[in-house]
Amino acid sequence: MGKDPITMTPDTSPATDRRPARPGRPAGPDVRLRLEHARDTRLAQLRALRETGQSADDHLMSAQAEAIQRVLKEIDAAFARVDDGSYGTCLGCAKPVPAERLEILPYTRYCVGCQSRAAA
């Protein structure tokens, strides 16, 4: 089905992003550190789920693992946006995503308004 995210190794390094920060956009190294922290946290959650000893058929455990997998994909996509320079720009309205939102949810693709419309 694909690589097991627990065994995946990151190919990003905060030291490799030397592009100047754009006004109103988060700096690359700080963003990478927040994204790496978010990824490490989700990988630890996935490991903990697998170590519970519950059956893989358990509906709740399966749903939690799938949700964590989705977030890991969002984090990988956020790393790609950092690399291509589009990180911090809402994919819905093309306006900057507020820094406060990016601090709380560093892998978000949308501002609050566009996220609300997408969820409706």
PDB file of C-alpha atoms in Angstrom:
ATOM      1  CA  MET A   1       0.000   0.000   0.000  1.00  0.00           C
ATOM      2  CA  GLY A   2       2.902   2.386   0.595  1.00  0.00           C
ATOM      3  CA  LYS A   3       5.637   3.065   3.047  1.00  0.00           C
ATOM      4  CA  ASP A   4       4.953   2.629   6.718  1.00  0.00           C
ATOM      5  CA  PRO A   5       5.198   6.199   8.044  1.00  0.00           C
ATOM      6  CA  ILE A   6       6.774   5.020  11.272  1.00  0.00           C
ATOM      7  CA  THR A   7       9.880   3.878   9.405  1.00  0.00           C
ATOM      8  CA  MET A   8      10.049   6.852   7.069  1.00  0.00           C
ATOM      9  CA  THR A   9      12.986   9.155   7.613  1.00  0.00           C
ATOM     10  CA  PRO A  10      12.643  12.859   6.946  1.00  0.00           C
ATOM     11  CA  ASP A  11      14.610  14.203   4.012  1.00  0.00           C
ATOM     12  CA  THR A  12      14.343  17.796   5.139  1.00  0.00           C
ATOM     13  CA  SER A  13      16.733  19.745   7.268  1.00  0.00           C
ATOM     14  CA  PRO A  14      16.230  23.175   8.771  1.00  0.00           C
ATOM     15  CA  ALA A  15      19.799  24.098   7.849  1.00  0.00           C
ATOM     16  CA  THR A  16      19.201  23.555   4.130  1.00  0.00           C
ATOM     17  CA  ASP A  17      16.556  26.265   3.724  1.00  0.00           C
ATOM     18  CA  ARG A  18      18.522  29.478   3.233  1.00  0.00           C
ATOM     19  CA  ARG A  19      15.911  31.446   1.301  1.00  0.00           C
ATOM     20  CA  PRO A  20      15.103  34.830   2.803  1.00  0.00           C
ATOM     21  CA  ALA A  21      11.803  35.028   4.624  1.00  0.00           C
ATOM     22  CA  ARG A  22       9.108  36.958   2.786  1.00  0.00           C
ATOM     23  CA  PRO A  23       7.378  39.747   4.687  1.00  0.00           C
ATOM     24  CA  GLY A  24       4.292  38.361   6.414  1.00  0.00           C
ATOM     25  CA  ARG A  25       5.396  34.767   5.844  1.00  0.00           C
ATOM     26  CA  PRO A  26       6.946  32.429   8.383  1.00  0.00           C
ATOM     27  CA  ALA A  27      10.693  31.818   8.150  1.00  0.00           C
ATOM     28  CA  GLY A  28      11.713  28.473   6.635  1.00  0.00           C
ATOM     29  CA  PRO A  29      13.760  26.968   9.502  1.00  0.00           C
ATOM     30  CA  ASP A  30      11.110  27.767  12.118  1.00  0.00           C
ATOM     31  CA  VAL A  31       8.382  26.329   9.912  1.00  0.00           C
ATOM     32  CA  ARG A  32      10.379  23.176   9.298  1.00  0.00           C
ATOM     33  CA  LEU A  33      10.936  22.725  13.027  1.00  0.00           C
ATOM     34  CA  ARG A  34       7.203  23.073  13.735  1.00  0.00           C
ATOM     35  CA  LEU A  35       6.362  20.647  10.928  1.00  0.00           C
ATOM     36  CA  GLU A  36       8.985  18.159  12.110  1.00  0.00           C
ATOM     37  CA  HIS A  37       7.561  18.379  15.632  1.00  0.00           C
ATOM     38  CA  ALA A  38       4.029  17.795  14.291  1.00  0.00           C
ATOM     39  CA  ARG A  39       5.246  14.789  12.277  1.00  0.00           C
ATOM     40  CA  ASP A  40       7.206  13.333  15.202  1.00  0.00           C
ATOM     41  CA  THR A  41       4.167  13.709  17.460  1.00  0.00           C
ATOM     42  CA  ARG A  42       1.886  11.904  14.976  1.00  0.00           C
ATOM     43  CA  LEU A  43       4.439   9.126  14.454  1.00  0.00           C
ATOM     44  CA  ALA A  44       4.634   8.643  18.237  1.00  0.00           C
ATOM     45  CA  GLN A  45       0.835   8.478  18.386  1.00  0.00           C
ATOM     46  CA  LEU A  46       0.810   5.854  15.640  1.00  0.00           C
ATOM     47  CA  ARG A  47       3.444   3.788  17.488  1.00  0.00           C
ATOM     48  CA  ALA A  48       1.451   4.032  20.719  1.00  0.00           C
ATOM     49  CA  LEU A  49      -1.695   2.844  18.943  1.00  0.00           C
ATOM     50  CA  ARG A  50       0.127  -0.162  17.547  1.00  0.00           C
ATOM     51  CA  GLU A  51       1.635  -0.991  20.935  1.00  0.00           C
ATOM     52  CA  THR A  52      -1.714  -1.098  22.735  1.00  0.00           C
ATOM     53  CA  GLY A  53      -2.119  -4.745  21.848  1.00  0.00           C
ATOM     54  CA  GLN A  54      -5.614  -4.183  20.539  1.00  0.00           C
ATOM     55  CA  SER A  55      -6.760  -5.991  17.465  1.00  0.00           C
ATOM     56  CA  ALA A  56      -6.189  -4.219  14.160  1.00  0.00           C
ATOM     57  CA  ASP A  57      -9.876  -4.917  13.519  1.00  0.00           C
ATOM     58  CA  ASP A  58     -10.856  -2.601  16.384  1.00  0.00           C
ATOM     59  CA  HIS A  59     -12.933   0.109  14.690  1.00  0.00           C
ATOM     60  CA  LEU A  60     -11.798   2.960  16.947  1.00  0.00           C
ATOM     61  CA  MET A  61      -8.112   2.073  16.660  1.00  0.00           C
ATOM     62  CA  SER A  62      -8.427   1.788  12.902  1.00  0.00           C
ATOM     63  CA  ALA A  63     -10.193   5.147  12.635  1.00  0.00           C
ATOM     64  CA  GLN A  64      -7.555   6.827  14.806  1.00  0.00           C
ATOM     65  CA  ALA A  65      -4.728   5.361  12.729  1.00  0.00           C
ATOM     66  CA  GLU A  66      -6.379   6.530   9.501  1.00  0.00           C
ATOM     67  CA  ALA A  67      -6.809  10.051  10.899  1.00  0.00           C
ATOM     68  CA  ILE A  68      -3.151  10.165  11.908  1.00  0.00           C
ATOM     69  CA  GLN A  69      -2.138   8.920   8.433  1.00  0.00           C
ATOM     70  CA  ARG A  70      -4.167  11.745   6.848  1.00  0.00           C
ATOM     71  CA  VAL A  71      -2.418  14.322   9.018  1.00  0.00           C
ATOM     72  CA  LEU A  72       0.978  12.845   8.111  1.00  0.00           C
ATOM     73  CA  LYS A  73       0.103  13.318   4.422  1.00  0.00           C
ATOM     74  CA  GLU A  74      -0.904  16.927   5.159  1.00  0.00           C
ATOM     75  CA  ILE A  75       2.431  17.472   6.899  1.00  0.00           C
ATOM     76  CA  ASP A  76       4.324  16.064   3.894  1.00  0.00           C
ATOM     77  CA  ALA A  77       2.324  18.385   1.625  1.00  0.00           C
ATOM     78  CA  ALA A  78       3.214  21.323   3.894  1.00  0.00           C
ATOM     79  CA  PHE A  79       6.917  20.476   3.544  1.00  0.00           C
ATOM     80  CA  ALA A  80       6.435  20.571  -0.238  1.00  0.00           C
ATOM     81  CA  ARG A  81       4.777  24.005   0.040  1.00  0.00           C
ATOM     82  CA  VAL A  82       7.731  25.245   2.089  1.00  0.00           C
ATOM     83  CA  ASP A  83      10.057  24.000  -0.640  1.00  0.00           C
ATOM     84  CA  ASP A  84       8.117  25.622  -3.477  1.00  0.00           C
ATOM     85  CA  GLY A  85       7.567  28.895  -1.601  1.00  0.00           C
ATOM     86  CA  SER A  86       3.786  28.666  -1.321  1.00  0.00           C
ATOM     87  CA  TYR A  87       3.679  27.806   2.388  1.00  0.00           C
ATOM     88  CA  GLY A  88       1.514  30.207   4.357  1.00  0.00           C
ATOM     89  CA  THR A  89      -0.681  31.130   1.403  1.00  0.00           C
ATOM     90  CA  CYS A  90      -4.290  29.945   1.537  1.00  0.00           C
ATOM     91  CA  LEU A  91      -5.074  27.540  -1.290  1.00  0.00           C
ATOM     92  CA  GLY A  92      -8.654  28.816  -1.319  1.00  0.00           C
ATOM     93  CA  CYS A  93      -8.299  32.600  -1.531  1.00  0.00           C
ATOM     94  CA  ALA A  94      -4.527  33.036  -2.098  1.00  0.00           C
ATOM     95  CA  LYS A  95      -4.264  35.388   0.900  1.00  0.00           C
ATOM     96  CA  PRO A  96      -1.724  34.841   3.677  1.00  0.00           C
ATOM     97  CA  VAL A  97      -2.815  32.406   6.372  1.00  0.00           C
ATOM     98  CA  PRO A  98      -2.531  34.212   9.737  1.00  0.00           C
ATOM     99  CA  ALA A  99       0.671  33.363  11.599  1.00  0.00           C
ATOM    100  CA  GLU A 100      -1.326  32.409  14.695  1.00  0.00           C
ATOM    101  CA  ARG A 101      -3.174  29.743  12.722  1.00  0.00           C
ATOM    102  CA  LEU A 102       0.085  28.395  11.295  1.00  0.00           C
ATOM    103  CA  GLU A 103       1.568  28.200  14.791  1.00  0.00           C
ATOM    104  CA  ILE A 104      -1.354  26.101  15.999  1.00  0.00           C
ATOM    105  CA  LEU A 105      -1.794  24.061  12.816  1.00  0.00           C
ATOM    106  CA  PRO A 106       1.494  24.335  10.873  1.00  0.00           C
ATOM    107  CA  TYR A 107       0.338  22.025   8.088  1.00  0.00           C
ATOM    108  CA  THR A 108      -2.912  23.843   7.317  1.00  0.00           C
ATOM    109  CA  ARG A 109      -3.645  24.689   3.705  1.00  0.00           C
ATOM    110  CA  TYR A 110      -6.432  27.179   4.323  1.00  0.00           C
ATOM    111  CA  CYS A 111      -7.309  30.288   6.277  1.00  0.00           C
ATOM    112  CA  VAL A 112     -10.201  29.875   8.727  1.00  0.00           C
ATOM    113  CA  GLY A 113     -12.816  31.259   6.308  1.00  0.00           C
ATOM    114  CA  CYS A 114     -11.851  28.999   3.424  1.00  0.00           C
ATOM    115  CA  GLN A 115     -11.520  25.989   5.746  1.00  0.00           C
ATOM    116  CA  SER A 116     -15.059  26.639   7.027  1.00  0.00           C
ATOM    117  CA  ARG A 117     -16.414  26.827   3.489  1.00  0.00           C
ATOM    118  CA  ALA A 118     -14.545  23.646   2.484  1.00  0.00           C
ATOM    119  CA  ALA A 119     -15.981  21.757   5.480  1.00  0.00           C
ATOM    120  CA  ALA A 120     -19.573  22.842   4.787  1.00  0.00           C
TER     121      ALA A 120
END
